XYZ file of C-alpha atoms in Angstrom:
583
model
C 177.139 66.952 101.755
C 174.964 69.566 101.847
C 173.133 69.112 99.167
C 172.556 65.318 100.605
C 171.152 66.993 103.714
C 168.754 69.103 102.221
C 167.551 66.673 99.767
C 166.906 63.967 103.140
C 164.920 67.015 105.593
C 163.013 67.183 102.439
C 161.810 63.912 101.795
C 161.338 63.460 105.826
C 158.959 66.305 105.600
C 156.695 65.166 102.537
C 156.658 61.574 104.704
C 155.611 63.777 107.909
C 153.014 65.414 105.765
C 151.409 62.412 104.020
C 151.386 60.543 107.062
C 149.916 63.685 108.667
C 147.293 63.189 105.714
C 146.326 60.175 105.743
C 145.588 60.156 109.657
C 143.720 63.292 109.536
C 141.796 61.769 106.473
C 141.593 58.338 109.004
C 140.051 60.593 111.840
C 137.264 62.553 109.127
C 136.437 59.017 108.010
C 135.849 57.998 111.495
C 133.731 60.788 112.367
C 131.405 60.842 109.513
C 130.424 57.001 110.420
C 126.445 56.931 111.032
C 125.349 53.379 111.766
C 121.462 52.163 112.782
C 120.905 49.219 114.965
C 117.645 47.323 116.833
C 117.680 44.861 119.650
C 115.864 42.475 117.616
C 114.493 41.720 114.012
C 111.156 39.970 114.449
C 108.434 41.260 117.180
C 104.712 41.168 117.835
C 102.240 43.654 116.618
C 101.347 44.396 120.436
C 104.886 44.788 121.127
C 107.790 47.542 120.724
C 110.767 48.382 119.225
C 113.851 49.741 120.369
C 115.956 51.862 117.907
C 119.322 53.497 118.449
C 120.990 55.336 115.644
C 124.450 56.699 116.333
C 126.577 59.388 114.510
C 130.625 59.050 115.463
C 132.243 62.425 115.441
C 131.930 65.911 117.346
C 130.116 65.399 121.119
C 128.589 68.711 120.145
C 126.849 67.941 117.151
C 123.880 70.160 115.969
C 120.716 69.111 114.396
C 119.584 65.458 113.386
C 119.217 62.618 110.869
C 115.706 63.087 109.069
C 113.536 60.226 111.223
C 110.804 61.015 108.832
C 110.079 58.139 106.605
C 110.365 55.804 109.639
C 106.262 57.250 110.161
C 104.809 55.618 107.209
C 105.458 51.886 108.973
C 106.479 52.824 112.590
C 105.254 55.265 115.146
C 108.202 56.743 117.329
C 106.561 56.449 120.877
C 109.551 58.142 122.065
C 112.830 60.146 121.617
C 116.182 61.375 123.208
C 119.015 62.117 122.255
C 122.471 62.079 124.096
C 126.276 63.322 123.313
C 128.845 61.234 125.034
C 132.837 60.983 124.885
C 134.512 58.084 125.674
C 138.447 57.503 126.390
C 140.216 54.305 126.665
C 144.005 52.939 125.604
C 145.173 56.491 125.265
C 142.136 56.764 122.416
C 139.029 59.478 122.498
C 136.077 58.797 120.696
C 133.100 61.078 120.891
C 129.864 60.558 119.237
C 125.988 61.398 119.120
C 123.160 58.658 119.378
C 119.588 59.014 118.910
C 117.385 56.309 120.619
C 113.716 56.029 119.721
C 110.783 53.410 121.198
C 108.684 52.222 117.584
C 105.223 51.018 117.626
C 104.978 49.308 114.454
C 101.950 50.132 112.346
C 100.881 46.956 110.670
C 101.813 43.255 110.303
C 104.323 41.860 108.269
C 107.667 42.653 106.425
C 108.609 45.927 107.657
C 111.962 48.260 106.580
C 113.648 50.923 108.799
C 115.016 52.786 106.035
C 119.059 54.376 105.650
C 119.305 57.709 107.227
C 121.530 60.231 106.285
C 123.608 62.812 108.363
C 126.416 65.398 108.217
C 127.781 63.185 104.626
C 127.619 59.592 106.216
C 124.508 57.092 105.823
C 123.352 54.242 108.025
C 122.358 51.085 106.458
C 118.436 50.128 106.324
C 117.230 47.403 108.725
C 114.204 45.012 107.829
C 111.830 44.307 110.666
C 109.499 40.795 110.481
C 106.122 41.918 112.767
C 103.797 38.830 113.603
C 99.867 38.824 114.921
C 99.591 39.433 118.468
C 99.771 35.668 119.816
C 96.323 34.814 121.561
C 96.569 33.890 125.384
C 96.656 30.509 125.847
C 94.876 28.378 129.058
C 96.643 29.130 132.129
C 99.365 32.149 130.516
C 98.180 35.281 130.821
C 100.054 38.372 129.532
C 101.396 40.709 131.982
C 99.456 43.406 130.876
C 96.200 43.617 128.942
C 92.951 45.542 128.828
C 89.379 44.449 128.745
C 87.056 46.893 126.928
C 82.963 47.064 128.196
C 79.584 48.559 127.200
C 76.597 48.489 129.541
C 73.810 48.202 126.915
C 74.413 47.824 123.015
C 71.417 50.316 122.128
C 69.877 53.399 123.876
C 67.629 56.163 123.343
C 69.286 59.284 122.523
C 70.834 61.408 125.326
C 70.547 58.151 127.102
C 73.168 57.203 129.441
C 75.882 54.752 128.006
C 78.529 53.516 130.258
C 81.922 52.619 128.593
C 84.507 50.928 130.754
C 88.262 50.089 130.376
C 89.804 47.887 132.401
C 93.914 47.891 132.722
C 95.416 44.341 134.417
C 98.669 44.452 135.193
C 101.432 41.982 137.020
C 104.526 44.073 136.682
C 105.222 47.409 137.710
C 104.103 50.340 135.426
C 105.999 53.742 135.707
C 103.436 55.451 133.032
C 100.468 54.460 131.300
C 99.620 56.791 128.525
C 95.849 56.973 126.945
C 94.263 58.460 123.910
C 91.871 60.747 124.612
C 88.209 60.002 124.252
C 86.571 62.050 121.721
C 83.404 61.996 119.734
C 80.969 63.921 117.475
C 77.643 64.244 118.841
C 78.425 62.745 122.266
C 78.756 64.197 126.043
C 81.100 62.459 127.985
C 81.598 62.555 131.655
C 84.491 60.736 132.976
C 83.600 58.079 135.999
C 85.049 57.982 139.457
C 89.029 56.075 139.065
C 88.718 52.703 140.997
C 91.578 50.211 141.356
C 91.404 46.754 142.811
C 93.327 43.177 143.060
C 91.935 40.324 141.174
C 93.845 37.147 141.073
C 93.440 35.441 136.833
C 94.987 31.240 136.496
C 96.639 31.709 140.032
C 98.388 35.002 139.083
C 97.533 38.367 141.082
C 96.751 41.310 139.181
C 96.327 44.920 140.073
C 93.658 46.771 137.998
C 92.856 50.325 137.247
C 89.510 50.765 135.902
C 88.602 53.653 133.854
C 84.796 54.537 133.400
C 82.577 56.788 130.932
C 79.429 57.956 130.975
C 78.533 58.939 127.153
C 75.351 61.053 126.211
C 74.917 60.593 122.527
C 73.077 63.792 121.213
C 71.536 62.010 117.978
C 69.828 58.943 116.910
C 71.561 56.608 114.732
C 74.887 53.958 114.847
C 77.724 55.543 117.504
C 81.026 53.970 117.245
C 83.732 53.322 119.895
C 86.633 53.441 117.965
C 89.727 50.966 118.774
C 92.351 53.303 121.160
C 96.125 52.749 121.493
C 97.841 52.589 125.040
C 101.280 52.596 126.038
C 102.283 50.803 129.178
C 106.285 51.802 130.660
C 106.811 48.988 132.200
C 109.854 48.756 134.700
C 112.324 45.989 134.820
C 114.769 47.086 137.081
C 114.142 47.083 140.944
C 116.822 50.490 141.369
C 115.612 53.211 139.014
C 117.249 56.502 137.890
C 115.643 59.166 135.897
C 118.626 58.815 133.442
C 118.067 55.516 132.374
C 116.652 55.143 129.265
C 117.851 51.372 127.886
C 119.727 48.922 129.014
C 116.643 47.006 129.887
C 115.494 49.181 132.181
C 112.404 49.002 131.593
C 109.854 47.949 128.667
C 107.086 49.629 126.632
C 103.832 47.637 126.152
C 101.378 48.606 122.629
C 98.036 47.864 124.175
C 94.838 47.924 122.096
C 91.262 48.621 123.414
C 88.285 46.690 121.135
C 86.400 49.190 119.368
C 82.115 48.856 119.948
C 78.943 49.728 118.510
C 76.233 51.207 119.803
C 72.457 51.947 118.074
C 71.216 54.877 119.383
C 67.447 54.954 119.192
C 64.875 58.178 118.337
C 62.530 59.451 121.370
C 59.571 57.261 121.645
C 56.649 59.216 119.874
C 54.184 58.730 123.300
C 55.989 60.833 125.002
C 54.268 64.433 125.427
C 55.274 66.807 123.382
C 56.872 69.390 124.676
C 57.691 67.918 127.774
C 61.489 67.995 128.568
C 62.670 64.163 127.520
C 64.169 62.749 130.505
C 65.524 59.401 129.318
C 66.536 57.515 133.273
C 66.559 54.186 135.214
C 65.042 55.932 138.270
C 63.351 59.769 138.949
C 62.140 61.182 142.192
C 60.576 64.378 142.827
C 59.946 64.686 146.237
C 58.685 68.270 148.647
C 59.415 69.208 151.464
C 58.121 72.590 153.658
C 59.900 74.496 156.294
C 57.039 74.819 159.039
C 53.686 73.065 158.171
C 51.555 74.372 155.665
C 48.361 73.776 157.500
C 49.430 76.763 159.811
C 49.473 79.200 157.252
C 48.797 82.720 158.255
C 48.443 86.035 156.195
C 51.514 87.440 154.736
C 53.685 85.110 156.475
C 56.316 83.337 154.161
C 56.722 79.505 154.624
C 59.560 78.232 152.781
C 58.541 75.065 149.859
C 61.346 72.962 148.428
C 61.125 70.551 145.412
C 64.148 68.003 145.093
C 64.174 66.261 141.467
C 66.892 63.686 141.212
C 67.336 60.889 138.477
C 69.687 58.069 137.526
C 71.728 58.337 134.311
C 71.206 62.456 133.612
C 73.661 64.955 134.487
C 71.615 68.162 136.003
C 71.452 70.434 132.355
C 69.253 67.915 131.320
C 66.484 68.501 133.892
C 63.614 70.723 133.417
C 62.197 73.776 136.029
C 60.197 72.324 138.597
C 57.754 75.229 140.407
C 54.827 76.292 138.417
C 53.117 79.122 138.620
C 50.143 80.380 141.638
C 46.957 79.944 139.560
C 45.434 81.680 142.878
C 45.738 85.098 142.833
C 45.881 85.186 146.870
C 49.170 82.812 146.597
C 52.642 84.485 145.273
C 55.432 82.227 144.904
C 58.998 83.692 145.149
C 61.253 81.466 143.404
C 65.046 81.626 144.708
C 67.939 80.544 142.203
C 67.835 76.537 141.706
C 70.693 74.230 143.212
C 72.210 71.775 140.351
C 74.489 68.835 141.379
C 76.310 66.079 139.752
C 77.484 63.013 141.512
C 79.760 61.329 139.092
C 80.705 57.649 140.366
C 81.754 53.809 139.141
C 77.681 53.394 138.249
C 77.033 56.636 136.273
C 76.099 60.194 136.415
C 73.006 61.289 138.867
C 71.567 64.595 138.655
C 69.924 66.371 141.421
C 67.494 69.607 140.789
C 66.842 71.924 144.301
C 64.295 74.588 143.949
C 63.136 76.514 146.756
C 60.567 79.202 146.997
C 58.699 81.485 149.248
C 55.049 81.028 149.246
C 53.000 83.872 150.787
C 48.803 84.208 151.213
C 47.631 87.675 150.688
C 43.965 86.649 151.850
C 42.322 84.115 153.974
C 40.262 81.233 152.848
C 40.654 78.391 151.407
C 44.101 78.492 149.238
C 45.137 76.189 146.752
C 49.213 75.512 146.349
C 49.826 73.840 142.221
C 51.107 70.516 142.371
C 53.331 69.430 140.170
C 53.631 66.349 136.776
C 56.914 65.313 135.436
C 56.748 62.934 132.355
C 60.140 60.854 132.095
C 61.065 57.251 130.410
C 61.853 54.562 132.141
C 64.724 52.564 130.375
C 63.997 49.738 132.297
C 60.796 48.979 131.562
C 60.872 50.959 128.862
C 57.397 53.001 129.125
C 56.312 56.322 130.528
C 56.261 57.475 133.676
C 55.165 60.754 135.928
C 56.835 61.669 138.930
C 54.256 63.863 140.717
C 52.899 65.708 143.622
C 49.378 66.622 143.939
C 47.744 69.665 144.118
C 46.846 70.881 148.102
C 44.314 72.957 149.590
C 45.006 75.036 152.846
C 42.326 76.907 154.650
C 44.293 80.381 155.979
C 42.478 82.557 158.299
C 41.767 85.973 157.643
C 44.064 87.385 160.455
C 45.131 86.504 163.586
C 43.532 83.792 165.749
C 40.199 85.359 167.654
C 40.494 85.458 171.177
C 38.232 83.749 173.449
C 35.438 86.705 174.764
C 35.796 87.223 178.672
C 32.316 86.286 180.694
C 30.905 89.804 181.477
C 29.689 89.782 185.162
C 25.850 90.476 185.695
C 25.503 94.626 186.823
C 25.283 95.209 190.338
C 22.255 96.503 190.216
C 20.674 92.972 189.045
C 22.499 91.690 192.058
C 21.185 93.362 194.399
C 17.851 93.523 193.128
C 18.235 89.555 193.844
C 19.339 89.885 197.400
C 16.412 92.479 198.009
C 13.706 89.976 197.294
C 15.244 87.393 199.084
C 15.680 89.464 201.980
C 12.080 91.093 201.724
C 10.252 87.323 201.837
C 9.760 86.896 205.261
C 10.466 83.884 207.193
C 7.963 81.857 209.213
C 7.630 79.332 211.602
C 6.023 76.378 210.765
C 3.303 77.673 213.130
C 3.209 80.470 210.434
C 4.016 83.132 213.294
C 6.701 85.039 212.202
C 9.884 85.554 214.019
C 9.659 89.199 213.951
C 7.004 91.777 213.439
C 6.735 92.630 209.421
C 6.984 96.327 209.729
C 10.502 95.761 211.244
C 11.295 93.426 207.929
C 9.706 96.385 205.680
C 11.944 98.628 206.959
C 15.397 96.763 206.907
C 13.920 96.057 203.156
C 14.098 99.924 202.502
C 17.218 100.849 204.174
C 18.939 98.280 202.073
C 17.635 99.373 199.283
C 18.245 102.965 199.786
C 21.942 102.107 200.210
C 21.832 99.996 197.369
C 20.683 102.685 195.121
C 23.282 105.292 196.347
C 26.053 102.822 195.800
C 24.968 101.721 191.699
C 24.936 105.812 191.483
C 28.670 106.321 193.100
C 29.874 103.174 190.789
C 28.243 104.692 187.631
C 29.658 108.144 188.401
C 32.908 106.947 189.554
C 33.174 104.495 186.052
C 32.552 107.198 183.824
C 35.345 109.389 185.247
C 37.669 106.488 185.063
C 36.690 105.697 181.702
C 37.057 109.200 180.414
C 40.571 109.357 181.854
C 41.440 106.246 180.500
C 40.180 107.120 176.750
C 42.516 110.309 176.972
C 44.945 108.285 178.555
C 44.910 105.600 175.776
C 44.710 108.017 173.125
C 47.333 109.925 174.042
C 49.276 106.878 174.247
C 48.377 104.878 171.405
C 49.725 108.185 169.085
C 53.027 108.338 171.044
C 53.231 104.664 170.044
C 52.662 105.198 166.516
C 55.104 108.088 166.565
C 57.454 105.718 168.039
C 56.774 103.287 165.912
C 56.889 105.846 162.657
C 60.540 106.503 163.831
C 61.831 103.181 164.199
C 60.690 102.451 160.923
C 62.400 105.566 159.773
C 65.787 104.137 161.097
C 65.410 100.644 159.569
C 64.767 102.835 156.330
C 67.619 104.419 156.876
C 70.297 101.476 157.539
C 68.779 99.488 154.870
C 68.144 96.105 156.338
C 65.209 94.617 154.619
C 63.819 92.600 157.061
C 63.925 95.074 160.049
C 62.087 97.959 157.200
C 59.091 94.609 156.797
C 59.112 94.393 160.885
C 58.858 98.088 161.761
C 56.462 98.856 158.431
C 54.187 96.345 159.570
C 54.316 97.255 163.336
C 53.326 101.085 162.563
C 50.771 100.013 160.112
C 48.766 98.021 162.843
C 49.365 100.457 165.121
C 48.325 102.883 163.085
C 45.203 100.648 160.869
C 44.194 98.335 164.059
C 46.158 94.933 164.217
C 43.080 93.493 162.479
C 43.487 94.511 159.344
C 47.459 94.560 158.682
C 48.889 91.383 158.297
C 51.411 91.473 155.245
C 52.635 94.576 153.150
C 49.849 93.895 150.489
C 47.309 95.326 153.559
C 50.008 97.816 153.617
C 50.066 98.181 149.690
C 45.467 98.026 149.622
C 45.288 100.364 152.936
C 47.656 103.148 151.556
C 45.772 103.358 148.260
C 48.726 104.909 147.018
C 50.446 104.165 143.912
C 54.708 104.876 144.753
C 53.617 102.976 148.155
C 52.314 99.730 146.283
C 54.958 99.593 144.465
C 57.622 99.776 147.127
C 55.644 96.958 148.962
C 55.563 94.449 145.933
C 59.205 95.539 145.615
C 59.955 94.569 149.207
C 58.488 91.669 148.974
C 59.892 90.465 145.663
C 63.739 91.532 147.413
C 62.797 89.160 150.756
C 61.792 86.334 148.830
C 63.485 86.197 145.677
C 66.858 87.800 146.450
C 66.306 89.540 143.083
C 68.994 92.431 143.714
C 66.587 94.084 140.329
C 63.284 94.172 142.835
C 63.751 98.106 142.650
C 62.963 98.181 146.026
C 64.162 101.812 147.397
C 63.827 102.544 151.496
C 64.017 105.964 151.203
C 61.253 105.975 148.321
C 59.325 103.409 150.956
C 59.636 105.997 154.024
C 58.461 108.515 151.490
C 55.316 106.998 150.345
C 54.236 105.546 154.198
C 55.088 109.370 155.337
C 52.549 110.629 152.355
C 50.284 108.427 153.295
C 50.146 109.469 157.193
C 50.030 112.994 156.479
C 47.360 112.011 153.844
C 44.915 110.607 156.710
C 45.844 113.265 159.388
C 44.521 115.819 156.894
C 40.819 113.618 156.286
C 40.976 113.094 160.316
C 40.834 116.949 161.138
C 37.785 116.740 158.530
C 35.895 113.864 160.115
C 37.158 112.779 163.280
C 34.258 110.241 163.599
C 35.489 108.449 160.085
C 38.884 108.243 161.943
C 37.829 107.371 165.197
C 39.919 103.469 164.820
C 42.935 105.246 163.384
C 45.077 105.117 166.528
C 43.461 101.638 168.721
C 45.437 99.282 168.762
């Protein structure tokens, strides 16, 4: 008995473990399962593909099936992958898909081909792709794009405007571009515009995306054909984590490729000359007071605007020129370049400004200036220019009008004596009174005439010997004063007070006459360190060039050297002096 019993727990345990077996061998089976599917088998060549491979097994599964050889026929537009588990009837399944979006490559018979993963392998899928089916009358696709050139040949470094235009009737969530690349070629990307436009009845939304392209050499440029992808929505409630399901929809979209000749500069255009290739150039001046009131070392701001169609602002060339009069400096400040970028092209705008100072009167001349450019609409040469221009400048300041000077007294009352002295008579001819009373009234005034030109003479002497002390005295307290207050703009370094106070002291102490600008400063002093801190001035003012080498200190220096200079000569020759201190 047993025997019979250990015989039967023996048999029930070899039927425990081969059943044991075979379901653990059932459950290996199951998870090495790796199967491929597509939504559909035949497609466009402007339309997608939707692939989902899935591996049944662990949710945790590492690494994945070699997608490789799908590239040769198919691009993979996209890729996730998710790990689910799934329980149902007292049964767990877990598993790993891959999903992936295919563009295909080419027309015709096309294979997805087996994969292989952790031991199992999917079977291959063949994929029929058609020609894109033309539009017929009154259908219009839901999305399309319309590819544009302005002009099928240009110049080179002529402006060529390329335009895409995206229609759509259905909502897009993404629309992904190539980027635009060439050899040889600037591009500047146009202003984004987006409008409605209603095609067969049907409204349309479209984004339009512009280019301006600057090919760099002559010959054939070639727009190549560009691949879009359009994510287009098909369900009204979205979530992030939807990925099929038809959810949404991606569209293959295809731009038309172009050609463009690219023509050589024409060989009448001046050499040398900057080649400005445009459908419109202006150069146009403007100053900041009138130049027909030009004085002496005064600075009157010029500005020169240059702005043309189709050029971006690299491609514009220096505008002032230089003086050719060597009364006339022109300071040149730092030029202004601007680029409007917008649906019709590229404009470029060139600013130059400059401060133009006489050093002498006369008659000045300020250089015009000549721009040669081609006109690519009429296609011949043009000049955009503005004429030379003569200025007469006075010497100095405007001359005052001279005061009348009243006749001396003395003349005056020489006058009144001989009227006095002619007697009077009746028409009888007897006089009114006897003539030795009319001699004598004739020599008392006289008398007292006399004495009173010789009080006036004395007395205006006196006062004008006071008044030369007086004057003197003042006018070198004033050019001390002034000497100082230079001193302190020397000291706190602001340029333009150091110009205001030098050229105050230097009239005060030259004569007004004669010092109108630091270069009367610079050809009074006769001084080498003071010229040079003068030009240097000058060249800081009106160029804002921080490398003018202008020093105040060295300045105060040289103008002190200079005073001491002519107070030495001065105690020499006081007559060779004498104007030193008028003013």
């Amino acid at each position: 008995m047993k025997l019979y019993r250990s015989m039967l727990i023996q048999k029930t345990v070899a039927i425990v473990l081969a059943l044991a077996a075979l379901s653990c061998g059932a459950i290996s089976a199951h998870a090495q399962t790796l199967t491929a599917s597509v939504g559909r088998t035949t497609i466009g060549e402007d339309e997608t593909l939707n692939l989902s491979v899935r591996y049944n097994g662990s949710s945790n599964t590492r690494g994945q099936p070699d997608f490789a050889n799908l590239s040769s026929q198919f691009e993979i537009l996209n890729q996730s992958q998710s790990n689910r588990m799934n329980s149902y009837n007292g049964r767990v399944e877990s598993y790993t898909e891959w999903q992936m979006i295919l563009a295909p490559r080419t027309t015709g018979s096309l294979l997805i081909p087996a994969f292989e993963f952790q031991g199992a392998r999917s079977t291959p899928i063949k994929v029929t792709v058609s020609d894109a089916q033309p539009v017929e009358p009154g259908n219009v696709k839901e999305v399309f794009i319309e590819t544009s050139i302005d002009k099928e040949a240009a110049y080179v470094q002529e402006q060529v405007i390329l335009r895409y235009k995206f229609y759509y009737s259905v909502n897009i969530d993404e629309l992904a571009k190539e980027d635009l690349t060439f050899d040889n070629v600037l591009i500047e990307p146009l202003e984004e515009t987006r409008y409605g436009k209603t095609i067969n009845g049907k409204p349309f939304q479209v984004v339009e995306f512009g280019y301006a392209l600057f090919p760099q050499a002559s010959g054939v440029l070639e727009i190549p054909e560009q691949t879009w992808n359009a994510r287009i929505s098909r369900s009204p409630r979205r979530s992030v984590f939807d990925f099929n399901g038809g959810r949404y929809e991606l569209k293959r979209l295809k731009t038309t490729a172009k050609t463009i000749n690219i023509k050589e500069k024409p060989a009448s255009f001046p050499a040398g000359a900057t080649w400005l290739p445009s459908s419109a150039l202006t150069l146009a001046e403007s100053w900041a007071s009138d130049p027909s009131q030009f004085k002496v070392g005064e600075p009157i701001t010029r500005t020169l605007n240059l702005q043309a169609n189709g050029l971006i602002s690299s491609q514009l060339p220096e505008i002032n020129t230089e003086a050719r009069d060597p009364r006339l400096k022109i300071y040149p400040d730092q030029p202004k370049l601007n680029d409007k970028l917008d649906t019709d092209g590229a404009i470029a705008q060139r600013i130059e400004t400059s401060a133009v100072v006489v050093n002498e009167g006369g008659e000045i001349g300020v250089p015009g200036v000549r721009i040669p450019w081609w006109n690519t609409v009429t296609d011949e040469l043009e000049y955009a220019e503005i004429p030379d221009r003569k200025f007469w400048v006075a010497a100095g300041e405007k001359s005052k009008q001279r005061p009348i000077v009243p006749a001396p007294p003395a003349a005056t009352e020489q006058n009144n004596t001989q009227q006095l002295s002619t007697p009077s008579t009746t028409p009888g001819g007897a006089s009114g009174a006897p003539s030795w009373l009319y001699l004598l009234v004739a020599v008392l005034i006289l008398t007292n005439g006399v004495s009173i030109l010789l009080w006036l003479r004395a007395s205006r002497q006196r006062t004008n010997t006071v008044t030369s002390k007086d004057n003197q005295r003042a006018g070198t307290d004033s050019e001390k004063s002034l000497l100082n207050a230079f001193k302190n703009a020397c000291e706190q370094g602001d340029e333009a007070k150091i110009r205001r106070s030098a050229l105050a002291w230097a009239q005060a102490f030259w004569g007004k006459h004669t010092i109108t600008s630091l270069s009367d400063i610079a050809r009074k002093g006769t001084d080498s360190d003071l010229k040079t801190q003068c030009l240097a001035l000058d060249a800081s003012l009106f160029r804002k060039d921080d490398a003018s080498g202008f020093d105040p200190t060295a300045f105060y220096r040289a103008v002190q050297q200079v005073r001491d200079s002519y107070r030495v000569n001065k105690s020499q020759n006081t007559d060779e002096l004498a104007p030193l201190y008028h003013g």
